[in-house]
PDB file of C-alpha atoms in Angstrom:
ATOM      1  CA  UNK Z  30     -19.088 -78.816  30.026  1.00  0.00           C
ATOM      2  CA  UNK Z  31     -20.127 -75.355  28.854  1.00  0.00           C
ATOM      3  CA  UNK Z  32     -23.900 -75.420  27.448  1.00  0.00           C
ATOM      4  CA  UNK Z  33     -24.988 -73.571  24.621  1.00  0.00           C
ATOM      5  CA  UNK Z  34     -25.663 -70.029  25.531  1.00  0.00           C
ATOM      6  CA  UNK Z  35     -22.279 -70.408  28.017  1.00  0.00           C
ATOM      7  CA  UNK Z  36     -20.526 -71.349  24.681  1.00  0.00           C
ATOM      8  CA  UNK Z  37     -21.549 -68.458  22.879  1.00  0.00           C
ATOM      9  CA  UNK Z  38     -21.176 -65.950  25.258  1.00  0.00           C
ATOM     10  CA  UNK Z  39     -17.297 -67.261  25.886  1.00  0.00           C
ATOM     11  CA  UNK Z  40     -17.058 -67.291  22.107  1.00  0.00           C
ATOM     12  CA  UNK Z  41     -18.411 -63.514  21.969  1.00  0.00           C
ATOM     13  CA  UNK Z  42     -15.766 -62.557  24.655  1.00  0.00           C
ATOM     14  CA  UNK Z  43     -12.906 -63.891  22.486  1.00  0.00           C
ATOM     15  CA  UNK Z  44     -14.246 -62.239  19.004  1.00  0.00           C
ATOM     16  CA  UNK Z  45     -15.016 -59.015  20.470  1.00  0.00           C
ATOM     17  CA  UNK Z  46     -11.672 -58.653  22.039  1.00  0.00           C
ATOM     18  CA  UNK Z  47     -10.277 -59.235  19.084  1.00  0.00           C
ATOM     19  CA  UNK Z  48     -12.012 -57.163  16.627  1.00  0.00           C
ATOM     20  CA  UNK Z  49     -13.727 -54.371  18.959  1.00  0.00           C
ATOM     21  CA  UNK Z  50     -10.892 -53.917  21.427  1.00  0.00           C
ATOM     22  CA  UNK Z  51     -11.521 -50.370  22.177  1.00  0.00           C
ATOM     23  CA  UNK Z  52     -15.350 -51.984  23.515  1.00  0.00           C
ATOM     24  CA  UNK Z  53     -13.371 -54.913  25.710  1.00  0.00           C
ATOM     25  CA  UNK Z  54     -13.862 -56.028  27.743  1.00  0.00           C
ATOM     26  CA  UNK Z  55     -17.963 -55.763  27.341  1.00  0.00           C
ATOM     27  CA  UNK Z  56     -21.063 -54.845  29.482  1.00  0.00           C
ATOM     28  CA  UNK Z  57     -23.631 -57.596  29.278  1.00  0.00           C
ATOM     29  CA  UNK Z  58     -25.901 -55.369  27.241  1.00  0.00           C
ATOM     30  CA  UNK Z  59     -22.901 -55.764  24.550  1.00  0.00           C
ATOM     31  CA  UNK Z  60     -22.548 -58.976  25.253  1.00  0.00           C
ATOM     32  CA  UNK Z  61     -25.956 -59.879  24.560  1.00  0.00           C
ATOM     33  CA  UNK Z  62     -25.667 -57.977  21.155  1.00  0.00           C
ATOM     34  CA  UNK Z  63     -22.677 -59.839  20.584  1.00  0.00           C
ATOM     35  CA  UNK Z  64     -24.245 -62.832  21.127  1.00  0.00           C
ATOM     36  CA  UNK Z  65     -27.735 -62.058  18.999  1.00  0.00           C
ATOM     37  CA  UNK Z  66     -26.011 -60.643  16.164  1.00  0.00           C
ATOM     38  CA  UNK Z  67     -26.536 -61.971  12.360  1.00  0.00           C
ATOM     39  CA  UNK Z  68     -23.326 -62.458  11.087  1.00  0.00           C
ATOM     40  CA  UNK Z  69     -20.501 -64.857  12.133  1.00  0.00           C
ATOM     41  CA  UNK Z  70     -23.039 -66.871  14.313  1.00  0.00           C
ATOM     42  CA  UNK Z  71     -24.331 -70.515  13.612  1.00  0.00           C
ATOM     43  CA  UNK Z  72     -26.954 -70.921  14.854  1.00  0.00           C
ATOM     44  CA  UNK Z  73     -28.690 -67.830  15.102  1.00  0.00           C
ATOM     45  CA  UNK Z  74     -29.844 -67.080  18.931  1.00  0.00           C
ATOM     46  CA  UNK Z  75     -32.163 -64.848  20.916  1.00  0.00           C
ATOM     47  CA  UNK Z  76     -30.771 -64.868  24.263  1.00  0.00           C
ATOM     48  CA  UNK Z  77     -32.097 -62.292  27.491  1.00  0.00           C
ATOM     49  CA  UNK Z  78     -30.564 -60.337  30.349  1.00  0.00           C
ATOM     50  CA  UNK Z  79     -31.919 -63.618  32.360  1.00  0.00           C
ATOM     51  CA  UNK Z  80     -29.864 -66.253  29.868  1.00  0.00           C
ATOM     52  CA  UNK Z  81     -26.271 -63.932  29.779  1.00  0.00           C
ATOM     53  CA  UNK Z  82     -26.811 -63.784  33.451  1.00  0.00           C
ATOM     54  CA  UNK Z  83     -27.096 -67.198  34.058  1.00  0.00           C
ATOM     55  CA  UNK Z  84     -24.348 -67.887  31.803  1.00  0.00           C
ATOM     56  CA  UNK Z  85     -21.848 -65.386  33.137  1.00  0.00           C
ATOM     57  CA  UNK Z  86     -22.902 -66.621  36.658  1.00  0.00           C
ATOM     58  CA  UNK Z  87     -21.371 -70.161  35.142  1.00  0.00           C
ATOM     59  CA  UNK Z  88     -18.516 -68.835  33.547  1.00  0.00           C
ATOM     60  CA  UNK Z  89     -17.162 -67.050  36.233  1.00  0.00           C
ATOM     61  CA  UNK Z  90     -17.924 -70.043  38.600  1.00  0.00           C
ATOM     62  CA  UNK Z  91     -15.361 -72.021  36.092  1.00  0.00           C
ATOM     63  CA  UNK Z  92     -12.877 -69.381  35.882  1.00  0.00           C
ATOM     64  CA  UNK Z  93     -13.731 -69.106  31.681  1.00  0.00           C
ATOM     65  CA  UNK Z  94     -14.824 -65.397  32.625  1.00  0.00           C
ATOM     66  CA  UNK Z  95     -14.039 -62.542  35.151  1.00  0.00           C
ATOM     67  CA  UNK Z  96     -15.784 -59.639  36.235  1.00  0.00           C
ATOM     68  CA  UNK Z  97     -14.321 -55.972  35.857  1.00  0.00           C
ATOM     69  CA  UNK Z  98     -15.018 -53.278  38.042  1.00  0.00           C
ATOM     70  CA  UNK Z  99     -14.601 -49.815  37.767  1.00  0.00           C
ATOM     71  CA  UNK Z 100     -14.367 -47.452  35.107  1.00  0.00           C
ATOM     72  CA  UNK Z 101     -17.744 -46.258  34.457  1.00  0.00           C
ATOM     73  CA  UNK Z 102     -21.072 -47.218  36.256  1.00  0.00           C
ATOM     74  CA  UNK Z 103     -22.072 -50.646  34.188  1.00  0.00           C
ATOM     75  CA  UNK Z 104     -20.019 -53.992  35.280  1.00  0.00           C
ATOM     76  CA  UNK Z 105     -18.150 -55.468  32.261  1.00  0.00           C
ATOM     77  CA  UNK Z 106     -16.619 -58.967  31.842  1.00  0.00           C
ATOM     78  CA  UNK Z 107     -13.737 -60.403  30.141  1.00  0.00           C
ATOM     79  CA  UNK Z 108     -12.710 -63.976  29.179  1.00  0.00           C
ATOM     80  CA  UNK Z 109      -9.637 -66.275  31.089  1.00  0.00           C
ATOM     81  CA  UNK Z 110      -9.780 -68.334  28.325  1.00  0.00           C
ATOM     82  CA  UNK Z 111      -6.796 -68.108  27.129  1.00  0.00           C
ATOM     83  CA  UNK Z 112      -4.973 -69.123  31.069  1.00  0.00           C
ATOM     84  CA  UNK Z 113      -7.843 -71.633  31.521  1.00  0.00           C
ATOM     85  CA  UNK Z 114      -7.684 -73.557  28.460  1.00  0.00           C
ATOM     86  CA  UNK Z 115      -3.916 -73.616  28.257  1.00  0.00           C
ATOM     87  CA  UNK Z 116      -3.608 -72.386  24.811  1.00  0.00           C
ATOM     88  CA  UNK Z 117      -1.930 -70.559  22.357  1.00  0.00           C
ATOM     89  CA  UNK Z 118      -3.164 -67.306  20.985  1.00  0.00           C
ATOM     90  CA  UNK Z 119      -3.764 -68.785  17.267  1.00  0.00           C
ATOM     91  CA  UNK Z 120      -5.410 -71.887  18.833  1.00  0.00           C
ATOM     92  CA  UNK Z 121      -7.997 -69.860  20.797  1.00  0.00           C
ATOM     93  CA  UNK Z 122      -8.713 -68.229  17.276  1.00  0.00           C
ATOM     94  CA  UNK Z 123      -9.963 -71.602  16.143  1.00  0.00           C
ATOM     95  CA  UNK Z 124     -11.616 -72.665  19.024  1.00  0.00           C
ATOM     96  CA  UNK Z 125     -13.623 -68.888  18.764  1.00  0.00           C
ATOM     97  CA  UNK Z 126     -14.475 -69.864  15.425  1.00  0.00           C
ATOM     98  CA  UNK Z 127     -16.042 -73.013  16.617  1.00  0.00           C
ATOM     99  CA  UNK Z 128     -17.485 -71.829  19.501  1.00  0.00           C
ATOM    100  CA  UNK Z 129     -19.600 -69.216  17.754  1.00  0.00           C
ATOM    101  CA  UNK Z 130     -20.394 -70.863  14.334  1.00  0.00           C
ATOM    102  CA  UNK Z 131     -20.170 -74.550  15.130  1.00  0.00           C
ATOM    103  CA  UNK Z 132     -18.197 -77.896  13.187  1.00  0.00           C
ATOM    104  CA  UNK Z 133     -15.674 -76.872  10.378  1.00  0.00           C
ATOM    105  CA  UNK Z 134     -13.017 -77.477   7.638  1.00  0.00           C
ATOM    106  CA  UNK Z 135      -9.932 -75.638   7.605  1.00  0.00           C
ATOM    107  CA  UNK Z 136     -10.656 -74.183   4.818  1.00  0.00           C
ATOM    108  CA  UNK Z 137     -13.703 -72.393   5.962  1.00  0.00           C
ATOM    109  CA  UNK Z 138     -11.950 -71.342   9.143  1.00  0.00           C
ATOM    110  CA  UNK Z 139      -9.011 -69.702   7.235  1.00  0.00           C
ATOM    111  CA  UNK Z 140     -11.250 -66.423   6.480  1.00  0.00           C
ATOM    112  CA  UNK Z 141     -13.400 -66.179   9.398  1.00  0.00           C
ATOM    113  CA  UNK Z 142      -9.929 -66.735  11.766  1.00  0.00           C
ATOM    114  CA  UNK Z 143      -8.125 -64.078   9.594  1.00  0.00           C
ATOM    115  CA  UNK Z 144     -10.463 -61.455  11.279  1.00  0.00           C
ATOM    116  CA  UNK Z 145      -9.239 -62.471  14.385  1.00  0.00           C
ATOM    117  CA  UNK Z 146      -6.002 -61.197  13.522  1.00  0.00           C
ATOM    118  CA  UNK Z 147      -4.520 -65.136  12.747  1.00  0.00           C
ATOM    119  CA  UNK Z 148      -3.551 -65.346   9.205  1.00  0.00           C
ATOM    120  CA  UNK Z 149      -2.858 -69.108   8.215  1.00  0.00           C
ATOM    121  CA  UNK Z 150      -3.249 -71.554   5.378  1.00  0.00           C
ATOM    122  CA  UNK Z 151      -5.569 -74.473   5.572  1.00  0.00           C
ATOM    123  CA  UNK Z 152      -2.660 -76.873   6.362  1.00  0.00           C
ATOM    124  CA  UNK Z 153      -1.171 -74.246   9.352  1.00  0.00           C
ATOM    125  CA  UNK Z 154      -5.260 -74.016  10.479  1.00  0.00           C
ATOM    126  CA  UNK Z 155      -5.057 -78.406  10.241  1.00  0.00           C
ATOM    127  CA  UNK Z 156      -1.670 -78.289  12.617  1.00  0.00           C
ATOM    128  CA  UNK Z 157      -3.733 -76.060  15.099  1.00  0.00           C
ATOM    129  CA  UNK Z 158      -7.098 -77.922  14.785  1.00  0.00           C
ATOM    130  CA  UNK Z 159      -4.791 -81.887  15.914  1.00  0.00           C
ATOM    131  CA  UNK Z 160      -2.323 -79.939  18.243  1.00  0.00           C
ATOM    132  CA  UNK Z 161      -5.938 -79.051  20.054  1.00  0.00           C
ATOM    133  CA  UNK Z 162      -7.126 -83.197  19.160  1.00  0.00           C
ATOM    134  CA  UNK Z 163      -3.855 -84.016  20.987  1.00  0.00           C
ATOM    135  CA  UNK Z 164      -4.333 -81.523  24.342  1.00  0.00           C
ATOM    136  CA  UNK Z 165      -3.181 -83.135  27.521  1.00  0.00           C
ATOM    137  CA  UNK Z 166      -4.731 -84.271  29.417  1.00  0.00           C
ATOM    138  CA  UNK Z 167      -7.928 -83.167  27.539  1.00  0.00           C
ATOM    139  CA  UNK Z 168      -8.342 -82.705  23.864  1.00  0.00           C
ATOM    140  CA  UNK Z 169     -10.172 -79.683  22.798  1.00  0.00           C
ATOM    141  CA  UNK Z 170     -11.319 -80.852  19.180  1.00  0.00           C
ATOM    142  CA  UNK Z 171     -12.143 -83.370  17.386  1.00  0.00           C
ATOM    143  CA  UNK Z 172     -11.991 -84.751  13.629  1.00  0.00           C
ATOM    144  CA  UNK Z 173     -15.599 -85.366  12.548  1.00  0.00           C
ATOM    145  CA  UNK Z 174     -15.995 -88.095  10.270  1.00  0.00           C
ATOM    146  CA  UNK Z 175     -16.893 -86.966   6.743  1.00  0.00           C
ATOM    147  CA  UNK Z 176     -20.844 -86.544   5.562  1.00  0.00           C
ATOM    148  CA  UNK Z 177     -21.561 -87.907   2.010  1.00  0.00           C
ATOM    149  CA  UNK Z 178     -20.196 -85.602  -0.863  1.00  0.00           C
ATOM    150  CA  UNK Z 179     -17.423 -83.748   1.934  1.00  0.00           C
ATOM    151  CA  UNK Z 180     -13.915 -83.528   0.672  1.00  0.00           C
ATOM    152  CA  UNK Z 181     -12.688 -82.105   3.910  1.00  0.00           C
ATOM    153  CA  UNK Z 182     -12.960 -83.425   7.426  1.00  0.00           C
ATOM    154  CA  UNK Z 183     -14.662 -80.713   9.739  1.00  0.00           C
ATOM    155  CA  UNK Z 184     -13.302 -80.552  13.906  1.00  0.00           C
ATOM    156  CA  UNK Z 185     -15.438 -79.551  16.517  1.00  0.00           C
ATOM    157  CA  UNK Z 186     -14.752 -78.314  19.949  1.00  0.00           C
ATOM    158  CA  UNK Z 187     -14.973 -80.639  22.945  1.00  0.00           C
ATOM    159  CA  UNK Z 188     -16.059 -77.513  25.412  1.00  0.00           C
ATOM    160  CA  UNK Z 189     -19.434 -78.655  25.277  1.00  0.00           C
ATOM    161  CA  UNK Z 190     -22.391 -80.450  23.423  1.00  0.00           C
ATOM    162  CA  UNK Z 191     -23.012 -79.056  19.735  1.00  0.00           C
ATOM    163  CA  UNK Z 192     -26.110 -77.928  18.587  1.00  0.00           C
ATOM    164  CA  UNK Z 193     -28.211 -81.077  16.476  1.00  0.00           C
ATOM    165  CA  UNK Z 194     -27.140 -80.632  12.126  1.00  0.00           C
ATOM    166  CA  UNK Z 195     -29.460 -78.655  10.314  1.00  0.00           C
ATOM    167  CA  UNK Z 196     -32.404 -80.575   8.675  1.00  0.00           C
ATOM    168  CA  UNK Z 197     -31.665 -78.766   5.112  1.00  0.00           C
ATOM    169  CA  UNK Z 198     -28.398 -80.492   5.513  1.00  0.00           C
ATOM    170  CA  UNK Z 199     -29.590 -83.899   5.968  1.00  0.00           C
ATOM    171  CA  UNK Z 200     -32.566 -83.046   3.095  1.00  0.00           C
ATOM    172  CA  UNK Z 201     -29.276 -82.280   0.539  1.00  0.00           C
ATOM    173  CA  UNK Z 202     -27.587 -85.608   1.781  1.00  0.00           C
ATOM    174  CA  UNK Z 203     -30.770 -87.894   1.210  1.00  0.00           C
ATOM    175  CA  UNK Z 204     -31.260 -86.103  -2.310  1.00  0.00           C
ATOM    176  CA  UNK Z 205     -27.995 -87.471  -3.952  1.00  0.00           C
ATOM    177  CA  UNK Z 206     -29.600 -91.294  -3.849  1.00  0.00           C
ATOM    178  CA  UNK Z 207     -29.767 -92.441  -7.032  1.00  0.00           C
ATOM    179  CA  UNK Z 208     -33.596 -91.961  -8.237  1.00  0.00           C
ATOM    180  CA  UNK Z 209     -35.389 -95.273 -10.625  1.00  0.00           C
ATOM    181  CA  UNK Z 210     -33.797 -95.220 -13.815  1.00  0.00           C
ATOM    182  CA  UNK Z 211     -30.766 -92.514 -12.815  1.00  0.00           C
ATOM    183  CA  UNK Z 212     -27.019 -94.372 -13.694  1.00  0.00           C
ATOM    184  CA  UNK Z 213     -24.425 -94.038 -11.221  1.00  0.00           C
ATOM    185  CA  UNK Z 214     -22.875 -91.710 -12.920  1.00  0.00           C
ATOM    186  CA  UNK Z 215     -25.454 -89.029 -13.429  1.00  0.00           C
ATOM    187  CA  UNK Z 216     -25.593 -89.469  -9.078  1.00  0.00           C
ATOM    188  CA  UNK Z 217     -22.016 -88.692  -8.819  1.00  0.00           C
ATOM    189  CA  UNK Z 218     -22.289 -85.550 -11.456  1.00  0.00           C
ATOM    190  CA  UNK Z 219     -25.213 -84.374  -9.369  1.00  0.00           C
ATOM    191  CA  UNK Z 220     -23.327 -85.163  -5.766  1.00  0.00           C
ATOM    192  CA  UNK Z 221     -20.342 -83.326  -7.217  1.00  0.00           C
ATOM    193  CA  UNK Z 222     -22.607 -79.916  -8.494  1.00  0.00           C
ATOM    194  CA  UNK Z 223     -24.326 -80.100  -4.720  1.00  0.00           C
ATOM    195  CA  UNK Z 224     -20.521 -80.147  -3.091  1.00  0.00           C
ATOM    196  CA  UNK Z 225     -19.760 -77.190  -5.258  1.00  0.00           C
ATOM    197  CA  UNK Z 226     -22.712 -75.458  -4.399  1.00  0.00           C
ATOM    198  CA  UNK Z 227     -22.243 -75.915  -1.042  1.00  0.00           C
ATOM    199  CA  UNK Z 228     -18.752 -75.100  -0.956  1.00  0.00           C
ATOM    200  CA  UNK Z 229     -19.813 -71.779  -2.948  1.00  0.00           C
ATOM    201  CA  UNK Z 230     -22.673 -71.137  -0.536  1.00  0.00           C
ATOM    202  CA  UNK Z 231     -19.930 -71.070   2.446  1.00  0.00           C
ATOM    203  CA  UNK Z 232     -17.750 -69.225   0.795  1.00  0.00           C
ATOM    204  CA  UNK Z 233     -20.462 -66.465  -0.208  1.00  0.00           C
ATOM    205  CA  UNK Z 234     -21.225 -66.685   3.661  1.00  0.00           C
ATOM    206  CA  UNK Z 235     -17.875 -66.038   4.978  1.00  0.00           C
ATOM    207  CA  UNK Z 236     -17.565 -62.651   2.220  1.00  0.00           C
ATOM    208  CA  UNK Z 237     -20.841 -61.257   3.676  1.00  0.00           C
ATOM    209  CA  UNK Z 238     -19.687 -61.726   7.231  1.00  0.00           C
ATOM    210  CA  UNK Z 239     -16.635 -60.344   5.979  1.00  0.00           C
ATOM    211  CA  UNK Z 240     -18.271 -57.052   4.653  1.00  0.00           C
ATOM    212  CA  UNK Z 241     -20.935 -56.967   7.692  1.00  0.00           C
ATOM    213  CA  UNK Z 242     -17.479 -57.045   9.957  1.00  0.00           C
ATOM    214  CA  UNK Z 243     -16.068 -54.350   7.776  1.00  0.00           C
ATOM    215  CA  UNK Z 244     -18.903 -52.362   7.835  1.00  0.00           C
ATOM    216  CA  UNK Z 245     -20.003 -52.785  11.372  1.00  0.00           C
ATOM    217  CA  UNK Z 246     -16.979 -53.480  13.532  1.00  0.00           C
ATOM    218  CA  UNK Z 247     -18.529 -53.192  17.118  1.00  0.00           C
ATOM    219  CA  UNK Z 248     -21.330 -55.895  15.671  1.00  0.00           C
ATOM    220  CA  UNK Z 249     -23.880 -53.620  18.011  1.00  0.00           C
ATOM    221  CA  UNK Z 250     -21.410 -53.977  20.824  1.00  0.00           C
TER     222      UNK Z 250
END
């Protein structure tokens, strides 16, 4: 079981060699840019030399990561993600995705996936997300059961233990009870406005990660 930083450093690996290849594989003082940036990462860390280092030391122990040598004076590492997972190249697309911003719907992984270079609709990213429910002998994901208001079911990745919900999210949740003297429903009308915001929140999200992507490729690296 991969712990937090371990998860976002293997996630990092992935992304970057994806959308920085001409940087891949990284030095750990990438990496650790990577890893810190702003955009594309839920939740937002502040890892060290000390935490990549303990978390490569891991990784490579596991055979998630591999060390590169040669080719200039600073070591760089790569991922064996791909060979140690047994997994396709779309499906380690999603499980990037989850690895670096946590639980999601298909249809907030079809943009942020799209940058990896895997271009799908929400039903192709739902085939992915059970083929990686039903991985012998180990499933990689799975279905989370829906919070009040959801319409879609998010999937998380079974690599490791997920970071706890985010209090705002349990404030919004709490807020849709019905107050004294508020029908039923005026509670749905307002639950349905909070899913829309929500959903427009996301969506705003994924376009500014988009245009941070766009307008810094390397992310620092």
């Amino acid at each position: 079981m991969l712990n937090e930083i371990q998860q976002r450093v293997l996630g990092v690996l992935i992304e970057k060699e994806r959308t920085v290849p001409d940087s891949y594989p990284l030095t750990e003082s990438a990496l650790i840019q990577g890893c810190n940036q702003k955009s594309n990462r839920d939740p937002e860390m502040a890892v060290d030399q000390t935490d990549t280092g303990e978390a490569l030391t891991q990784l490579r122990e596991t055979s998630f990561v591999s060390r590169v040598e040669g080719g200039g004076r600073a070591t760089k590492f790569k991922h064996r993600a791909e060979e140690r997972l047994n997994v396709s190249r779309d499906e380690l697309s999603v499980l990037c995705e989850l690895l670096v911003r946590g639980p999601q719907a298909p249809g907030a992984l079809k943009p942020r996936i799209a940058r990896l270079g895997t271009a799908k609709t929400p039903d192709q990213i739902l085939d992915l997300l059970e083929g990686l429910a039903r991985k012998a002998p180990t499933p990689l994901v799975e279905r989370l059961a829906k919070r009040p208001r959801e319409r879609d079911h998010r999937f998380g990745h079974l690599l490791g233990p997920r970071p706890a919900e985010h209090e705002g999210e349990a404030d919004e949740v709490e807020s849709t009870s019905p107050r004294p003297g508020q029908s039923a429903a005026a509670t749905d009308d307002v639950g349905s406005l909070r899913d829309e915001v929500r959903t427009l929140r996301e969506e705003v999200r994924s376009l500014r990660s988009l245009i941070d992507e766009i307008r810094n490729p390397g992310g620092g690296s």
